Amino acid sequence: MNKELMEALDILEKEKEISKETLFDAIENSLITACKNHFGKSDNIKVEIDKETCDFLCYAEKEVVEEPEDDCVQIALEDALKISKRAQLGDIIHVEIKSKEFGRIATQNAKNVILQKIREEERSVIYNQYYEKEKDVVTGIVQRYVGRNISINLGKADGILNESEQVKGEAFKPTERIKVYILEVKNTPKGPRILVSRTHPELVKRLFESEVTEIKDGTVEIKSIAREAGSRTKMAVWSNNPNVDAVGACVGINGARVNTIVEELRGEKIDIINWDENPGNLIQNALSPAKIVAVFADPDEKTAKVVVPDYQLSLAIGKEGQNARLAARLTGYKIDIKSETQAKDAPGFRYEDYMDEYDEYEEGEYEGEFDEEEMEEDNGLIPEEEILYGEMPAEEEFRENGMEEPAEESFQIEYGEENTEEEIAEEEMAEE
């Protein structure tokens, strides 16, 4: 038994994860290469390896002739009889080749063949290993800055965090551990090239999958996600189990789950909302924390007109339009936001603009097909009473927000603009 060879193969298999079959093929090819360099030919060279004991035999197939013209492929009868007493003219006999007879150059070439094969297999193993992790999150160690790019040690290979995939304001120190999203794994002659990202929206999604058990087992689904790296992320979630609160599962007890992800993202804000098949409700959720008076959504055109209270307009739009921009990405709708004052004179922002067909339908004059439920639900329209009366803030809210008490006309929308003070008083008494 060739113990040294077997030990060497076991070590390579453990450390490099290269199968013994591949190593045996490399040894066989190296011996054939050495024979070719030593004898000038290798067509008639055969190598047999016992994979249990690692013993190998290298021999040449030679034809038995009276007077050999080519010693590489022919052998004299007299010499053949020394190997086998049954040898006859025309027979093919196996002549053993001693590897110790090889010259220095032939041995060096054989060694290079084995090393080259090991390197190729090692690259292939690493490529396959990280190719399976493509579109996934891994933990890496910051090594060094290469220009404006960062080299990240991912274990058996190094990843490149390009400047375009870095979050503005994030600075890393060598040996710091960070989580990165594997964008792409390329197979190159110098080994696998792994591109990673810290800005991709899928990074947040994968972090939630690893942190939230309900997402991992499929109870809660992440329906949509929109991100502005380093600033804010909006994520819409849906629960397949009515007994499980999708938002609560993602937030965790006292925010434990979401806070872990926020810390990993260096303080990036994360808004988690409930997904809704009704586009109007979805847009209303997406624009949180702003309060919404009305939403008019067109599923065909993928556009939506949103009316908000005057004092909520800046909150709905967000700093530099961020809240509205993320809501648009999250829902896939082009969102136009106006305050109640602006909406009064803007076409398409009033409930009456969508009631022409409904009035004709009520009067029996509408000739086409009209689906009242489709108008109010599928198009995301909020019911008429909510549109006409709106949700004006109570006086307590004004005081809590440090605002002055609203003027009387501020509440006239609840009763209609044409009502007088006496009519309002009469209606209040009737309600009591």
mmCIF file of C-alpha atoms in Angstrom, residues 5-297:
data_model
loop_
_atom_site.group_PDB
_atom_site.id
_atom_site.type_symbol
_atom_site.label_atom_id
_atom_site.label_comp_id
_atom_site.label_asym_id
_atom_site.label_seq_id
_atom_site.Cartn_x
_atom_site.Cartn_y
_atom_site.Cartn_z
ATOM 1 C CA LEU A 5 0.125 8.926 -1.484
ATOM 2 C CA MET A 6 -3.079 7.958 0.315
ATOM 3 C CA GLU A 7 -2.416 10.429 3.143
ATOM 4 C CA ALA A 8 -1.698 13.203 0.655
ATOM 5 C CA LEU A 9 -4.966 12.505 -1.201
ATOM 6 C CA ASP A 10 -6.950 12.482 2.064
ATOM 7 C CA ILE A 11 -5.528 15.876 3.071
ATOM 8 C CA LEU A 12 -6.284 17.418 -0.326
ATOM 9 C CA GLU A 13 -9.820 16.051 -0.244
ATOM 10 C CA LYS A 14 -10.462 17.586 3.197
ATOM 11 C CA GLU A 15 -8.806 20.962 2.743
ATOM 12 C CA LYS A 16 -9.574 21.671 -0.907
ATOM 13 C CA GLU A 17 -12.785 19.599 -1.165
ATOM 14 C CA ILE A 18 -11.418 17.916 -4.296
ATOM 15 C CA SER A 19 -12.674 14.370 -4.848
ATOM 16 C CA LYS A 20 -10.195 11.472 -4.990
ATOM 17 C CA GLU A 21 -11.526 10.507 -8.411
ATOM 18 C CA THR A 22 -10.300 13.819 -9.789
ATOM 19 C CA LEU A 23 -6.904 13.396 -8.109
ATOM 20 C CA PHE A 24 -6.515 9.875 -9.500
ATOM 21 C CA ASP A 25 -7.231 11.225 -12.982
ATOM 22 C CA ALA A 26 -4.598 13.922 -12.435
ATOM 23 C CA ILE A 27 -1.983 11.313 -11.406
ATOM 24 C CA GLU A 28 -2.814 9.169 -14.423
ATOM 25 C CA ASN A 29 -2.485 12.099 -16.818
ATOM 26 C CA SER A 30 0.802 13.176 -15.203
ATOM 27 C CA LEU A 31 2.346 9.719 -15.675
ATOM 28 C CA ILE A 32 1.254 9.619 -19.302
ATOM 29 C CA THR A 33 2.760 13.093 -19.819
ATOM 30 C CA ALA A 34 6.034 11.994 -18.186
ATOM 31 C CA CYS A 35 6.211 8.936 -20.474
ATOM 32 C CA LYS A 36 5.658 11.108 -23.514
ATOM 33 C CA ASN A 37 8.491 13.419 -22.474
ATOM 34 C CA HIS A 38 10.763 10.476 -21.668
ATOM 35 C CA PHE A 39 10.059 8.195 -24.636
ATOM 36 C CA GLY A 40 8.666 10.655 -27.156
ATOM 37 C CA LYS A 41 5.369 8.737 -27.500
ATOM 38 C CA SER A 42 2.501 7.985 -25.171
ATOM 39 C CA ASP A 43 -0.159 6.409 -27.421
ATOM 40 C CA ASN A 44 0.635 2.904 -26.180
ATOM 41 C CA ILE A 45 1.119 3.913 -22.517
ATOM 42 C CA LYS A 46 -1.423 2.638 -19.992
ATOM 43 C CA VAL A 47 -1.757 3.471 -16.288
ATOM 44 C CA GLU A 48 -3.632 1.363 -13.757
ATOM 45 C CA ILE A 49 -4.320 2.691 -10.246
ATOM 46 C CA ASP A 50 -5.746 0.677 -7.361
ATOM 47 C CA LYS A 51 -8.026 3.209 -5.677
ATOM 48 C CA GLU A 52 -8.146 1.197 -2.452
ATOM 49 C CA THR A 53 -4.399 0.912 -1.854
ATOM 50 C CA CYS A 54 -3.190 3.795 -4.089
ATOM 51 C CA ASP A 55 -0.724 1.398 -5.794
ATOM 52 C CA PHE A 56 -0.244 2.218 -9.439
ATOM 53 C CA LEU A 57 1.246 0.417 -12.441
ATOM 54 C CA CYS A 58 2.503 2.107 -15.573
ATOM 55 C CA TYR A 59 3.218 -0.049 -18.632
ATOM 56 C CA ALA A 60 3.675 0.168 -22.397
ATOM 57 C CA GLU A 61 1.923 -2.077 -24.894
ATOM 58 C CA LYS A 62 4.551 -3.399 -27.325
ATOM 59 C CA GLU A 63 4.317 -5.751 -30.299
ATOM 60 C CA VAL A 64 6.630 -8.804 -30.333
ATOM 61 C CA VAL A 65 8.832 -8.845 -33.494
ATOM 62 C CA GLU A 66 12.096 -10.445 -34.635
ATOM 63 C CA GLU A 67 14.005 -7.187 -34.997
ATOM 64 C CA PRO A 68 12.309 -4.083 -33.510
ATOM 65 C CA GLU A 69 12.468 -0.904 -35.594
ATOM 66 C CA ASP A 70 10.852 1.351 -32.919
ATOM 67 C CA ASP A 71 11.684 0.488 -29.328
ATOM 68 C CA CYS A 72 8.761 2.526 -28.077
ATOM 69 C CA VAL A 73 6.118 0.297 -29.666
ATOM 70 C CA GLN A 74 8.017 -2.924 -30.511
ATOM 71 C CA ILE A 75 10.049 -5.493 -28.571
ATOM 72 C CA ALA A 76 12.349 -8.294 -29.667
ATOM 73 C CA LEU A 77 11.102 -11.867 -29.178
ATOM 74 C CA GLU A 78 14.137 -12.677 -27.063
ATOM 75 C CA ASP A 79 13.348 -9.825 -24.630
ATOM 76 C CA ALA A 80 9.627 -10.635 -24.650
ATOM 77 C CA LEU A 81 10.333 -14.229 -23.533
ATOM 78 C CA LYS A 82 12.070 -12.848 -20.441
ATOM 79 C CA ILE A 83 8.818 -11.139 -19.497
ATOM 80 C CA SER A 84 6.471 -13.925 -20.520
ATOM 81 C CA LYS A 85 7.493 -17.439 -21.536
ATOM 82 C CA ARG A 86 4.354 -17.695 -23.690
ATOM 83 C CA ALA A 87 5.251 -14.706 -25.837
ATOM 84 C CA GLN A 88 5.060 -15.274 -29.602
ATOM 85 C CA LEU A 89 5.649 -13.185 -32.687
ATOM 86 C CA GLY A 90 2.783 -10.723 -33.252
ATOM 87 C CA ASP A 91 1.642 -10.766 -29.629
ATOM 88 C CA ILE A 92 1.057 -7.574 -27.643
ATOM 89 C CA ILE A 93 2.948 -7.680 -24.402
ATOM 90 C CA HIS A 94 2.836 -5.315 -21.395
ATOM 91 C CA VAL A 95 6.233 -3.897 -20.484
ATOM 92 C CA GLU A 96 6.324 -2.228 -17.067
ATOM 93 C CA ILE A 97 7.750 1.283 -16.881
ATOM 94 C CA LYS A 98 9.506 2.346 -13.699
ATOM 95 C CA SER A 99 8.699 5.945 -12.827
ATOM 96 C CA LYS A 100 12.118 6.205 -11.152
ATOM 97 C CA GLU A 101 13.685 5.962 -14.605
ATOM 98 C CA PHE A 102 12.156 9.276 -15.687
ATOM 99 C CA GLY A 103 14.487 12.203 -16.101
ATOM 100 C CA ARG A 104 14.320 15.432 -14.155
ATOM 101 C CA ILE A 105 12.414 17.319 -16.884
ATOM 102 C CA ALA A 106 9.828 14.558 -17.308
ATOM 103 C CA THR A 107 9.282 14.430 -13.534
ATOM 104 C CA GLN A 108 8.915 18.202 -13.301
ATOM 105 C CA ASN A 109 6.341 18.196 -16.112
ATOM 106 C CA ALA A 110 4.395 15.438 -14.365
ATOM 107 C CA LYS A 111 4.391 17.479 -11.160
ATOM 108 C CA ASN A 112 3.144 20.560 -12.992
ATOM 109 C CA VAL A 113 0.295 18.568 -14.531
ATOM 110 C CA ILE A 114 -0.877 17.458 -11.078
ATOM 111 C CA LEU A 115 -0.600 20.961 -9.591
ATOM 112 C CA GLN A 116 -2.441 22.517 -12.520
ATOM 113 C CA LYS A 117 -5.263 20.015 -12.169
ATOM 114 C CA ILE A 118 -5.495 20.681 -8.424
ATOM 115 C CA ARG A 119 -5.659 24.441 -9.010
ATOM 116 C CA GLU A 120 -8.350 24.086 -11.667
ATOM 117 C CA GLU A 121 -10.448 21.855 -9.444
ATOM 118 C CA GLU A 122 -9.998 24.160 -6.484
ATOM 119 C CA ARG A 123 -11.256 27.124 -8.539
ATOM 120 C CA SER A 124 -14.146 25.041 -9.828
ATOM 121 C CA VAL A 125 -15.133 23.972 -6.310
ATOM 122 C CA ILE A 126 -15.031 27.568 -5.021
ATOM 123 C CA TYR A 127 -16.985 28.845 -8.032
ATOM 124 C CA ASN A 128 -19.713 26.212 -7.596
ATOM 125 C CA GLN A 129 -19.849 26.854 -3.853
ATOM 126 C CA TYR A 130 -20.409 30.606 -4.219
ATOM 127 C CA TYR A 131 -22.531 30.307 -7.361
ATOM 128 C CA GLU A 132 -25.074 28.450 -5.208
ATOM 129 C CA LYS A 133 -25.026 31.438 -2.811
ATOM 130 C CA GLU A 134 -25.693 33.958 -5.582
ATOM 131 C CA LYS A 135 -28.631 36.258 -4.656
ATOM 132 C CA ASP A 136 -28.071 35.430 -0.994
ATOM 133 C CA VAL A 137 -26.548 37.171 2.035
ATOM 134 C CA VAL A 138 -23.205 36.109 3.523
ATOM 135 C CA THR A 139 -20.983 37.437 6.295
ATOM 136 C CA GLY A 140 -17.582 38.730 5.264
ATOM 137 C CA ILE A 141 -14.548 40.362 6.853
ATOM 138 C CA VAL A 142 -13.311 43.696 5.544
ATOM 139 C CA GLN A 143 -9.727 43.241 4.311
ATOM 140 C CA ARG A 144 -8.527 46.397 2.637
ATOM 141 C CA TYR A 145 -9.483 49.284 0.355
ATOM 142 C CA VAL A 146 -8.528 48.784 -3.299
ATOM 143 C CA GLY A 147 -8.856 52.312 -4.630
ATOM 144 C CA ARG A 148 -12.466 53.174 -3.863
ATOM 145 C CA ASN A 149 -13.517 49.530 -3.835
ATOM 146 C CA ILE A 150 -13.360 47.262 -0.794
ATOM 147 C CA SER A 151 -12.010 43.701 -0.696
ATOM 148 C CA ILE A 152 -14.189 41.445 1.475
ATOM 149 C CA ASN A 153 -12.962 38.047 2.680
ATOM 150 C CA LEU A 154 -15.886 35.625 2.310
ATOM 151 C CA GLY A 155 -14.017 32.567 3.576
ATOM 152 C CA LYS A 156 -12.482 30.626 0.688
ATOM 153 C CA ALA A 157 -12.693 33.534 -1.728
ATOM 154 C CA ASP A 158 -12.599 37.322 -1.763
ATOM 155 C CA GLY A 159 -15.515 39.486 -2.844
ATOM 156 C CA ILE A 160 -15.355 42.976 -4.342
ATOM 157 C CA LEU A 161 -17.625 45.706 -2.961
ATOM 158 C CA ASN A 162 -17.618 48.306 -5.724
ATOM 159 C CA GLU A 163 -18.074 51.999 -4.985
ATOM 160 C CA SER A 164 -21.478 51.966 -6.717
ATOM 161 C CA GLU A 165 -22.692 49.232 -4.360
ATOM 162 C CA GLN A 166 -21.555 50.999 -1.184
ATOM 163 C CA VAL A 167 -23.933 52.997 1.004
ATOM 164 C CA LYS A 168 -22.950 56.654 1.163
ATOM 165 C CA GLY A 169 -21.661 57.535 4.594
ATOM 166 C CA GLU A 170 -20.712 53.972 5.562
ATOM 167 C CA ALA A 171 -17.048 53.539 6.498
ATOM 168 C CA PHE A 172 -15.487 50.184 7.345
ATOM 169 C CA LYS A 173 -12.349 49.265 9.218
ATOM 170 C CA PRO A 174 -10.130 46.255 8.411
ATOM 171 C CA THR A 175 -11.179 43.031 10.241
ATOM 172 C CA GLU A 176 -14.735 44.401 10.654
ATOM 173 C CA ARG A 177 -17.477 41.823 10.022
ATOM 174 C CA ILE A 178 -20.346 42.895 7.759
ATOM 175 C CA LYS A 179 -23.173 41.231 5.873
ATOM 176 C CA VAL A 180 -23.214 41.608 2.096
ATOM 177 C CA TYR A 181 -25.519 40.512 -0.733
ATOM 178 C CA ILE A 182 -23.865 38.423 -3.481
ATOM 179 C CA LEU A 183 -24.795 40.101 -6.744
ATOM 180 C CA GLU A 184 -22.907 37.958 -9.260
ATOM 181 C CA VAL A 185 -20.304 35.198 -9.408
ATOM 182 C CA LYS A 186 -18.147 35.119 -12.553
ATOM 183 C CA ASN A 187 -15.782 32.305 -13.536
ATOM 184 C CA THR A 188 -12.490 33.788 -14.789
ATOM 185 C CA PRO A 189 -9.080 32.244 -15.641
ATOM 186 C CA LYS A 190 -7.724 33.701 -12.398
ATOM 187 C CA GLY A 191 -10.504 32.163 -10.334
ATOM 188 C CA PRO A 192 -14.056 33.170 -9.399
ATOM 189 C CA ARG A 193 -14.801 36.910 -9.285
ATOM 190 C CA ILE A 194 -17.505 37.655 -6.701
ATOM 191 C CA LEU A 195 -19.358 40.982 -6.754
ATOM 192 C CA VAL A 196 -21.199 41.943 -3.558
ATOM 193 C CA SER A 197 -23.535 44.788 -2.584
ATOM 194 C CA ARG A 198 -24.685 46.736 0.476
ATOM 195 C CA THR A 199 -27.318 48.814 -1.373
ATOM 196 C CA HIS A 200 -29.499 46.145 -3.023
ATOM 197 C CA PRO A 201 -33.130 45.935 -1.718
ATOM 198 C CA GLU A 202 -32.795 42.138 -1.588
ATOM 199 C CA LEU A 203 -30.235 42.576 1.202
ATOM 200 C CA VAL A 204 -33.006 43.823 3.511
ATOM 201 C CA LYS A 205 -35.322 41.059 2.337
ATOM 202 C CA ARG A 206 -32.762 38.318 3.019
ATOM 203 C CA LEU A 207 -31.961 39.785 6.422
ATOM 204 C CA PHE A 208 -35.632 39.599 7.380
ATOM 205 C CA GLU A 209 -35.823 36.018 6.075
ATOM 206 C CA SER A 210 -32.938 35.000 8.316
ATOM 207 C CA GLU A 211 -34.241 36.932 11.330
ATOM 208 C CA VAL A 212 -38.017 36.275 11.141
ATOM 209 C CA THR A 213 -39.056 32.633 11.491
ATOM 210 C CA GLU A 214 -42.517 33.289 10.031
ATOM 211 C CA ILE A 215 -40.988 34.566 6.780
ATOM 212 C CA LYS A 216 -38.599 31.621 6.589
ATOM 213 C CA ASP A 217 -41.400 29.030 6.912
ATOM 214 C CA GLY A 218 -43.713 30.863 4.488
ATOM 215 C CA THR A 219 -46.362 32.023 6.985
ATOM 216 C CA VAL A 220 -45.533 35.665 6.225
ATOM 217 C CA GLU A 221 -44.613 36.831 2.714
ATOM 218 C CA ILE A 222 -42.695 39.931 1.682
ATOM 219 C CA LYS A 223 -44.825 41.119 -1.221
ATOM 220 C CA SER A 224 -42.869 44.217 -2.208
ATOM 221 C CA ILE A 225 -39.883 46.227 -1.075
ATOM 222 C CA ALA A 226 -38.488 49.654 -1.974
ATOM 223 C CA ARG A 227 -35.232 51.022 -0.650
ATOM 224 C CA GLU A 228 -33.099 54.120 -0.664
ATOM 225 C CA ALA A 229 -29.916 52.699 0.820
ATOM 226 C CA GLY A 230 -28.668 54.387 3.955
ATOM 227 C CA SER A 231 -31.856 56.390 4.462
ATOM 228 C CA ARG A 232 -35.173 54.497 4.420
ATOM 229 C CA THR A 233 -36.774 51.232 3.321
ATOM 230 C CA LYS A 234 -40.479 50.489 2.863
ATOM 231 C CA MET A 235 -41.631 46.879 2.911
ATOM 232 C CA ALA A 236 -45.119 45.442 2.354
ATOM 233 C CA VAL A 237 -45.873 42.126 4.074
ATOM 234 C CA TRP A 238 -48.787 39.703 3.958
ATOM 235 C CA SER A 239 -49.772 36.885 6.315
ATOM 236 C CA ASN A 240 -51.114 33.577 4.976
ATOM 237 C CA ASN A 241 -52.382 32.761 8.464
ATOM 238 C CA PRO A 242 -55.216 34.987 9.770
ATOM 239 C CA ASN A 243 -53.994 34.391 13.324
ATOM 240 C CA VAL A 244 -50.547 35.805 12.572
ATOM 241 C CA ASP A 245 -49.968 39.549 12.374
ATOM 242 C CA ALA A 246 -47.525 40.080 9.505
ATOM 243 C CA VAL A 247 -46.223 43.459 10.700
ATOM 244 C CA GLY A 248 -45.972 42.318 14.318
ATOM 245 C CA ALA A 249 -44.002 39.218 13.329
ATOM 246 C CA CYS A 250 -41.465 41.355 11.463
ATOM 247 C CA VAL A 251 -41.159 43.927 14.244
ATOM 248 C CA GLY A 252 -40.820 41.395 17.078
ATOM 249 C CA ILE A 253 -41.236 41.891 20.802
ATOM 250 C CA ASN A 254 -40.320 45.486 21.652
ATOM 251 C CA GLY A 255 -38.926 45.777 18.124
ATOM 252 C CA ALA A 256 -36.218 43.169 18.782
ATOM 253 C CA ARG A 257 -36.259 41.667 15.289
ATOM 254 C CA VAL A 258 -36.379 44.845 13.252
ATOM 255 C CA ASN A 259 -33.833 46.557 15.520
ATOM 256 C CA THR A 260 -31.295 43.807 14.791
ATOM 257 C CA ILE A 261 -31.630 44.523 11.071
ATOM 258 C CA VAL A 262 -31.530 48.285 11.600
ATOM 259 C CA GLU A 263 -28.250 47.896 13.501
ATOM 260 C CA GLU A 264 -26.782 45.816 10.672
ATOM 261 C CA LEU A 265 -27.834 48.530 8.191
ATOM 262 C CA ARG A 266 -26.194 51.222 10.362
ATOM 263 C CA GLY A 267 -29.407 52.961 11.490
ATOM 264 C CA GLU A 268 -31.366 52.862 8.213
ATOM 265 C CA LYS A 269 -35.089 53.468 8.903
ATOM 266 C CA ILE A 270 -37.475 50.650 7.959
ATOM 267 C CA ASP A 271 -41.239 51.103 7.432
ATOM 268 C CA ILE A 272 -43.233 47.852 7.501
ATOM 269 C CA ILE A 273 -46.802 48.016 6.169
ATOM 270 C CA ASN A 274 -49.606 45.559 5.476
ATOM 271 C CA TRP A 275 -50.052 44.465 1.876
ATOM 272 C CA ASP A 276 -53.561 44.863 0.428
ATOM 273 C CA GLU A 277 -54.937 43.601 -2.862
ATOM 274 C CA ASN A 278 -57.020 46.758 -3.077
ATOM 275 C CA PRO A 279 -54.693 49.343 -4.663
ATOM 276 C CA GLY A 280 -56.365 52.210 -2.804
ATOM 277 C CA ASN A 281 -55.770 50.642 0.585
ATOM 278 C CA LEU A 282 -52.247 49.645 -0.395
ATOM 279 C CA ILE A 283 -51.356 53.187 -1.451
ATOM 280 C CA GLN A 284 -52.883 54.528 1.754
ATOM 281 C CA ASN A 285 -50.714 52.124 3.789
ATOM 282 C CA ALA A 286 -47.642 52.906 1.705
ATOM 283 C CA LEU A 287 -47.899 56.639 2.370
ATOM 284 C CA SER A 288 -47.899 56.143 6.141
ATOM 285 C CA PRO A 289 -47.353 57.812 8.545
ATOM 286 C CA ALA A 290 -49.326 60.475 6.641
ATOM 287 C CA LYS A 291 -53.120 60.464 6.997
ATOM 288 C CA ILE A 292 -55.092 60.119 3.764
ATOM 289 C CA VAL A 293 -58.470 61.675 2.958
ATOM 290 C CA ALA A 294 -59.088 60.008 -0.398
ATOM 291 C CA VAL A 295 -57.377 57.775 -2.940
ATOM 292 C CA PHE A 296 -58.441 57.486 -6.595
ATOM 293 C CA ALA A 297 -56.488 54.632 -8.195
#
